Short mmCIF file of C-alpha atoms in Angstrom, two decimals:
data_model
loop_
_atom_site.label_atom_id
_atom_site.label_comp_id
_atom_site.label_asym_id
_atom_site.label_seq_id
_atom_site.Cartn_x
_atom_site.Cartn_y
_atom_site.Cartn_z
CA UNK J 1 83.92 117.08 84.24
CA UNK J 2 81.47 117.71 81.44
CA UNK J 3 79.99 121.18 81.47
CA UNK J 4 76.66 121.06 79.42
CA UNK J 5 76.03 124.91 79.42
CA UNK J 6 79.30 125.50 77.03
CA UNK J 7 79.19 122.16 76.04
CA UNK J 8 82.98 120.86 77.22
CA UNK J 9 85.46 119.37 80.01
CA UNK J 10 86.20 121.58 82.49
CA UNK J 11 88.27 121.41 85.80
CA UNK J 12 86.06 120.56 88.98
CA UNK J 13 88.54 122.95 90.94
CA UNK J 14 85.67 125.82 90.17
CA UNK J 15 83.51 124.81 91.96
CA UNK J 16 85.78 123.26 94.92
CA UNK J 17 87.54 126.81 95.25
CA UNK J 18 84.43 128.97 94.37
CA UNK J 19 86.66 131.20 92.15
CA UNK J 20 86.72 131.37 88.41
CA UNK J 21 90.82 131.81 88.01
CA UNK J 22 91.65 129.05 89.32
CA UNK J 23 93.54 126.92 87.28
CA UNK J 24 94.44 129.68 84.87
CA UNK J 25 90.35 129.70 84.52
CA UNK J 26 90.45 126.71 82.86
CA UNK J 27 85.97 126.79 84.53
CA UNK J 28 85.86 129.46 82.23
CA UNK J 29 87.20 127.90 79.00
CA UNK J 30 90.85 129.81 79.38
CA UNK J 31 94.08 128.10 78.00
CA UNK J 32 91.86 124.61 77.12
CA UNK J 33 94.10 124.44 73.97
CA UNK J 34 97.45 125.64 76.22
CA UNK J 35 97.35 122.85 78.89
CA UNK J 36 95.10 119.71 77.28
CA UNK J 37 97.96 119.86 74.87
CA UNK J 38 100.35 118.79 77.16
CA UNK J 39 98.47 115.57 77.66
CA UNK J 40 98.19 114.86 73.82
CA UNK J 41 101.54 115.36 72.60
CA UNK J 42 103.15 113.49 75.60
CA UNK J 43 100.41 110.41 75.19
CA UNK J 44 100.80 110.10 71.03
CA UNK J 45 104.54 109.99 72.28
CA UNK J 46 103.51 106.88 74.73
CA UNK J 47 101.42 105.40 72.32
CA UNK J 48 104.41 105.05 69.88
CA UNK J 49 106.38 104.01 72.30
CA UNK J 50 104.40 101.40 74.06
CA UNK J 51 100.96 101.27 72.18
CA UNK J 52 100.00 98.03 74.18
CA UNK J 53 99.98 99.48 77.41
CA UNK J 54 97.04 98.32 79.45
CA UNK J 55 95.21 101.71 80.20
CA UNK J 56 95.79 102.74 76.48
CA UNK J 57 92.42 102.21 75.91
CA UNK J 58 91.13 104.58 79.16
CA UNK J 59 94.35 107.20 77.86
CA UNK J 60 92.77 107.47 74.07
CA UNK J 61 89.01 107.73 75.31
CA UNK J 62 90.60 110.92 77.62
CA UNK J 63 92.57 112.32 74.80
CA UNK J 64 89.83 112.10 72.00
CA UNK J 65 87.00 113.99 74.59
CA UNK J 66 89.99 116.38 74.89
CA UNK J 67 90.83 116.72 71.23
CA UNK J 68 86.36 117.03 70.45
CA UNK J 69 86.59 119.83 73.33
CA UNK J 70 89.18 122.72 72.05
CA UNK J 71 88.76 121.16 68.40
CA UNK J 72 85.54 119.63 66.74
CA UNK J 73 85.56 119.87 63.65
CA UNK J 74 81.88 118.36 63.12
CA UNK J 75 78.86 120.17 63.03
CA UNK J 76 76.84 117.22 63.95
CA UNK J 77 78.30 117.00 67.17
CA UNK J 78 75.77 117.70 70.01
CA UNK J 79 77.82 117.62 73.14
CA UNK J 80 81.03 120.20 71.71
CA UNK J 81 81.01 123.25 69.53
CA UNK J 82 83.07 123.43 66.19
CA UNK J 83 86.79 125.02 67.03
CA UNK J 84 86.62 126.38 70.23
CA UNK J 85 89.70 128.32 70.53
CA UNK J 86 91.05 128.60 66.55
CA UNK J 87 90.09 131.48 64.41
CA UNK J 88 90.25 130.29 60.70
CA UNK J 89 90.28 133.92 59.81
CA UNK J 90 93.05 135.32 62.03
CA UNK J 91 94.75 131.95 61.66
CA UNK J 92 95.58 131.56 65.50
CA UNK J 93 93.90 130.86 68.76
CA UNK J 94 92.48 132.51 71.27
CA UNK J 95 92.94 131.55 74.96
CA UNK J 96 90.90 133.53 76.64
CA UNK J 97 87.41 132.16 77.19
CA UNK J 98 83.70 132.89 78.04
CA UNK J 99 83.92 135.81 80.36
CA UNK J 100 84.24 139.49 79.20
CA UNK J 101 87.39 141.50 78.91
CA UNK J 102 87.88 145.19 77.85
CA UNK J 103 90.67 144.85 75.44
CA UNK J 104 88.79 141.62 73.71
CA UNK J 105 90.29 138.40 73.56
CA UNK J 106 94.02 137.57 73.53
CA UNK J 107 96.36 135.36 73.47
CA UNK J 108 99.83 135.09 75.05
CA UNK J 109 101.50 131.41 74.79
CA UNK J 110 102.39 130.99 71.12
CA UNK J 111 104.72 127.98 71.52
CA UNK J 112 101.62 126.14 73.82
CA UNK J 113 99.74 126.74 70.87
CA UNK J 114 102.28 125.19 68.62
CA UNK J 115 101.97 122.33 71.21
CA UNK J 116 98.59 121.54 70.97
CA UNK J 117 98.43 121.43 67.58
CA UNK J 118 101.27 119.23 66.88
CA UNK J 119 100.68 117.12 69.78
CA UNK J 120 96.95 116.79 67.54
CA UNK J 121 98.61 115.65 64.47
CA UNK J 122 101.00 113.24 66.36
CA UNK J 123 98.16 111.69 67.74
CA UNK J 124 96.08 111.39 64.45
CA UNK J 125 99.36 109.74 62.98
CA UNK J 126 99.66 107.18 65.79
CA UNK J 127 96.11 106.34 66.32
CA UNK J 128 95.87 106.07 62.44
CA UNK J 129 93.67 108.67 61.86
CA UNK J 130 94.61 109.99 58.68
CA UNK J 131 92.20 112.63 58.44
CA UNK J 132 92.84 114.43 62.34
CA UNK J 133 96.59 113.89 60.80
CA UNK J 134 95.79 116.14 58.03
CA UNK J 135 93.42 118.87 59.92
CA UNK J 136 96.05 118.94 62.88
CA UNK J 137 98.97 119.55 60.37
CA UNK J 138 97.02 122.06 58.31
CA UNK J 139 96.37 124.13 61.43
CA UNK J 140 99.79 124.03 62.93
CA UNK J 141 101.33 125.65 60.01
CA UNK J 142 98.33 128.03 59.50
CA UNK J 143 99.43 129.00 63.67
CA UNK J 144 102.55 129.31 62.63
CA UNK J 145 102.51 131.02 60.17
CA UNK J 146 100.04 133.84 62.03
CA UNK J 147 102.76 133.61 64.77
CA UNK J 148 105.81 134.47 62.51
CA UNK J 149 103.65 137.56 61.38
CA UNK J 150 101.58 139.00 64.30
CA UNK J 151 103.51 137.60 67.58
CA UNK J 152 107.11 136.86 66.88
CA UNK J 153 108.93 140.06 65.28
CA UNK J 154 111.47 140.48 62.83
CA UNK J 155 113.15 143.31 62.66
CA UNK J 156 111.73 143.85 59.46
CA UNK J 157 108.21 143.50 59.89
CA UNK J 158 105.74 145.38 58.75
CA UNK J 159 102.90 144.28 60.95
CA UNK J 160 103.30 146.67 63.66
CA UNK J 161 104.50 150.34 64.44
CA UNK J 162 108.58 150.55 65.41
CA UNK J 163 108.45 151.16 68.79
CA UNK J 164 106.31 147.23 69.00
CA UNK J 165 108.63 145.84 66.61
CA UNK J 166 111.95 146.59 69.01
CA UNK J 167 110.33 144.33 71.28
CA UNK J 168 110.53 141.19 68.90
CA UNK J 169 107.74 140.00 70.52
CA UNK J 170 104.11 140.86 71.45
CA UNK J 171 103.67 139.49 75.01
CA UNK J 172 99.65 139.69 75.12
CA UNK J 173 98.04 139.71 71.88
CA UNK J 174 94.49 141.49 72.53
CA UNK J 175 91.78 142.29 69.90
CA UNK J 176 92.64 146.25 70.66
CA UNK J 177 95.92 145.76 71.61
CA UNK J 178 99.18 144.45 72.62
CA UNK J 179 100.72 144.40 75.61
CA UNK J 180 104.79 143.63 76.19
CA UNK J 181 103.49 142.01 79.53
CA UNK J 182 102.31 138.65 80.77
CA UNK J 183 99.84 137.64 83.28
CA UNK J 184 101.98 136.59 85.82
CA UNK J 185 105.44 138.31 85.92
CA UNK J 186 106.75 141.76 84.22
CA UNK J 187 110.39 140.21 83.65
CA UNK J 188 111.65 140.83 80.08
CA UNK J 189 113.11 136.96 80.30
CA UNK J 190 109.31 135.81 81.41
CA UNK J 191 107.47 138.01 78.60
CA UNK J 192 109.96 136.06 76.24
CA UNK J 193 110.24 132.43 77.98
CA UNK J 194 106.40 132.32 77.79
CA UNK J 195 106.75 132.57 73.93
CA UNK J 196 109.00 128.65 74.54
CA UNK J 197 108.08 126.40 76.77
CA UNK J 198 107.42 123.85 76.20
CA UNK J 199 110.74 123.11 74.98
CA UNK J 200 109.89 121.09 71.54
CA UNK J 201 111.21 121.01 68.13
CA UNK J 202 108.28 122.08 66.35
CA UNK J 203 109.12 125.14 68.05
CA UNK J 204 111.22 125.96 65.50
CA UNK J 205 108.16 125.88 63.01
CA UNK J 206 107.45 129.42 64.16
CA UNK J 207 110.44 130.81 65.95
CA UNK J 208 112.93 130.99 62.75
CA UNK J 209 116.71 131.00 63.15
CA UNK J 210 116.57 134.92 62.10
CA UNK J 211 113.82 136.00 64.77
CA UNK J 212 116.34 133.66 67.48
CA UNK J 213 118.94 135.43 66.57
CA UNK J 214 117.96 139.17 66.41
CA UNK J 215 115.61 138.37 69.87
CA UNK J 216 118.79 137.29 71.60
CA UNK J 217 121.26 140.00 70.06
CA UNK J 218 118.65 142.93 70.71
CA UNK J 219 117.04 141.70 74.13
CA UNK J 220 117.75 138.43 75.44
CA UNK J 221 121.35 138.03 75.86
CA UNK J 222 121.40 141.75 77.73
CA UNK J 223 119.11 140.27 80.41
CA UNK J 224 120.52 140.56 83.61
CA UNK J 225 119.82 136.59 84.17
CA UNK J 226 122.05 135.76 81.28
CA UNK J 227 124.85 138.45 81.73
CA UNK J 228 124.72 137.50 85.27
CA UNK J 229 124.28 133.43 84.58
CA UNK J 230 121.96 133.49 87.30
CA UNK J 231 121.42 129.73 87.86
CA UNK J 232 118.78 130.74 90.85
CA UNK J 233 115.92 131.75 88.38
CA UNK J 234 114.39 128.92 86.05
CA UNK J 235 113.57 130.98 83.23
CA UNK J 236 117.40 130.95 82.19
CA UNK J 237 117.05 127.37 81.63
CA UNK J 238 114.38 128.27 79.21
CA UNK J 239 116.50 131.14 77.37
CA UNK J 240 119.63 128.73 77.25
CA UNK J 241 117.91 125.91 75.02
CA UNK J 242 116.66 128.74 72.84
CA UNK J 243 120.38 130.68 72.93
CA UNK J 244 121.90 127.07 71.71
CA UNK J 245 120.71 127.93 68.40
CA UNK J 246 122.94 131.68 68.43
CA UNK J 247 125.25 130.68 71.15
CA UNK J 248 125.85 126.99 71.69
CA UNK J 249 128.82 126.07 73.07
CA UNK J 250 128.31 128.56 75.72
CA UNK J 251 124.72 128.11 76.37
CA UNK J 252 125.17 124.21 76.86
CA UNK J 253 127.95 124.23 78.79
CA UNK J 254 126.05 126.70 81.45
CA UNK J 255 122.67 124.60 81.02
CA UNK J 256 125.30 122.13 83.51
CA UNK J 257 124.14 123.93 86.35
CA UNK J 258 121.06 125.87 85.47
CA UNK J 259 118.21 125.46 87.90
CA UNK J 260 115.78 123.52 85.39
CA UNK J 261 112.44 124.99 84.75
CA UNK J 262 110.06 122.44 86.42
CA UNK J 263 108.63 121.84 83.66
CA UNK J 264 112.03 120.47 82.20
CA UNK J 265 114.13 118.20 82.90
CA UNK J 266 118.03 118.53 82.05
CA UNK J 267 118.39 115.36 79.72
CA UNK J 268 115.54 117.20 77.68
CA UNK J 269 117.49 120.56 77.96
CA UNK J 270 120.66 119.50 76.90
CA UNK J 271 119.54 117.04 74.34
CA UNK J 272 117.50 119.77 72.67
CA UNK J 273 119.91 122.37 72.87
CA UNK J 274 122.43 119.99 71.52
CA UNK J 275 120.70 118.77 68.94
CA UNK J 276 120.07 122.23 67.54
CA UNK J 277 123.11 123.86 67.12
CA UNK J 278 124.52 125.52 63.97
CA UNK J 279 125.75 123.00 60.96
CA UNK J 280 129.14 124.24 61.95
CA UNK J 281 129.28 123.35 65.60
CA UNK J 282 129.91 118.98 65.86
CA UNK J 283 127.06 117.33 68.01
CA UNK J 284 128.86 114.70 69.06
CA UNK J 285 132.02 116.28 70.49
CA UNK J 286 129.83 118.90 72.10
CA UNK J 287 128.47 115.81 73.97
CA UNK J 288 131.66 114.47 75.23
CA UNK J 289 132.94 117.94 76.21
CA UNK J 290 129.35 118.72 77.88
CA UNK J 291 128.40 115.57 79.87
CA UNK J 292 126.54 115.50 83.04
CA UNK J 293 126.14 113.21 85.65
CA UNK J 294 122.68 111.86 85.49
#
């Protein structure tokens, strides 16, 4: 529904429920950028496919209003403000929205992020739309290039004191803080699975072969989830696809029986973690040795 106090499209569940967290907040402007991209990258991807589908025309209305609400780029537009969620001088998003918070805003999700935006300049390349092309493309690598420097750590990096650094990640990026936490679970493999789903290749675009590699030496691959391949908890399927690019022969062949993350399905998984393995490891012969019964 259209909200026309902070001028965008809001779940009704806020008012059903009474309660402003529910659906992540999404009432109160949280994680607009985080979930509407799911529907954008996913319906540029149908529109390639099958762009004469009979409710394309109902899908594109829905996904432009989605695009104008997290972000407008016009000035002259009455009914949504001008980039809700991006900060052109941090070079990142925020996903927290309208109501206060001690620590300032944050932001947690860097690879939902990464989604939105390059689910934005998918769409502007299959609608035609040269110039939402352009601005979605100049503000994924402008993300991910904040991401690389603030939220993803190298052991190197200069950003932040030693004792963040050893953590390779940030978990919740706040304005006076961060916090090696999430909102939901204080599991090492969910404060690091957070930073990759959705499992994407643009992914990559921030999370460098060097960062994947000293994450999983250092952290990761010391988890008890992974030591213990314990196919019961969905986050492993997560940390697998990622591990392919360290570790692939091993992390496909125990992606076979991984519970999937349900936001994942297991063709996805393996085809992902397949297709980015090291230049020394053979694709193809990984498949035969690796196949699954669908």
């Amino acid at each position: 529904m259209y909200d026309t106090l902070y001028r965008g499209i809001i779940s009704s569940s806020i008012f059903k429920t009474g309660s402003i967290y529910t659906e992540f907040g999404n009432g109160m402007y949280n994680d607009h950028h985080y979930h509407y991209g799911y529907f954008i990258t996913a319906s540029a991807m149908l529109k390639h496919l099958d762009p004469n589908w009979s409710r394309m025309p109902e899908l594109e209305r829905i996904i432009w209003t989605m695009l104008r609400d997290v972000v407008n780029p016009s000035a002259e537009d009455k009914y949504f403000p001008r980039f809700r969620h991006f900060s052109w001088y941090l070079g990142h998003s925020y996903s927290h929205g309208v109501t206060s918070i001690d620590n300032g805003k944050d932001e947690e999700s860097t690879s939902e992020d990464i989604n939105f935006f390059y689910g934005m300049t998918l769409w502007g390349r299959v609608t035609g739309k040269k110039a939402v092309e352009d601005l979605g493309s100049l503000m994924l690598r402008l993300d991910a290039h904040a991401i690389r420097t603030y939220f993803l750590l190298k052991s190197d990096n200069t950003i932040h004191p030693p004792e963040i650094v050893r953590n390779h990640v940030t978990g919740i990026f706040f304005d006076n803080k961060v916090y090696y936490n999430t909102w939901f679970l204080d599991e090492k493999y969910a404060i690091h699975g957070i930073q990759m789903i959705p499992v994407s290749p643009i992914n990559e675009l921030a999370r460098t072969s060097t960062f994947v590699e000293q994450e999983w030496n250092d952290i990761l691959s010391k988890e008890p989830i992974v030591v213990e391949v314990n196919t019961t908890i969905t986050w492993l399927s997560l940390l697998l696809v990622n591990a392919a690019r360290v570790n692939p022969m091993e992390s496909l062949r125990n992606l076979k029986n991984a519970t999937m993350d349900n936001g994942l399905s297991r063709s996805w998984a393996l085809y992902n973690a397949a297709t980015r393995c090291r230049d020394d490891v053979d694709v193809n012969t990984a498949a035969v040795q690796l196949t699954v019964k669908v």
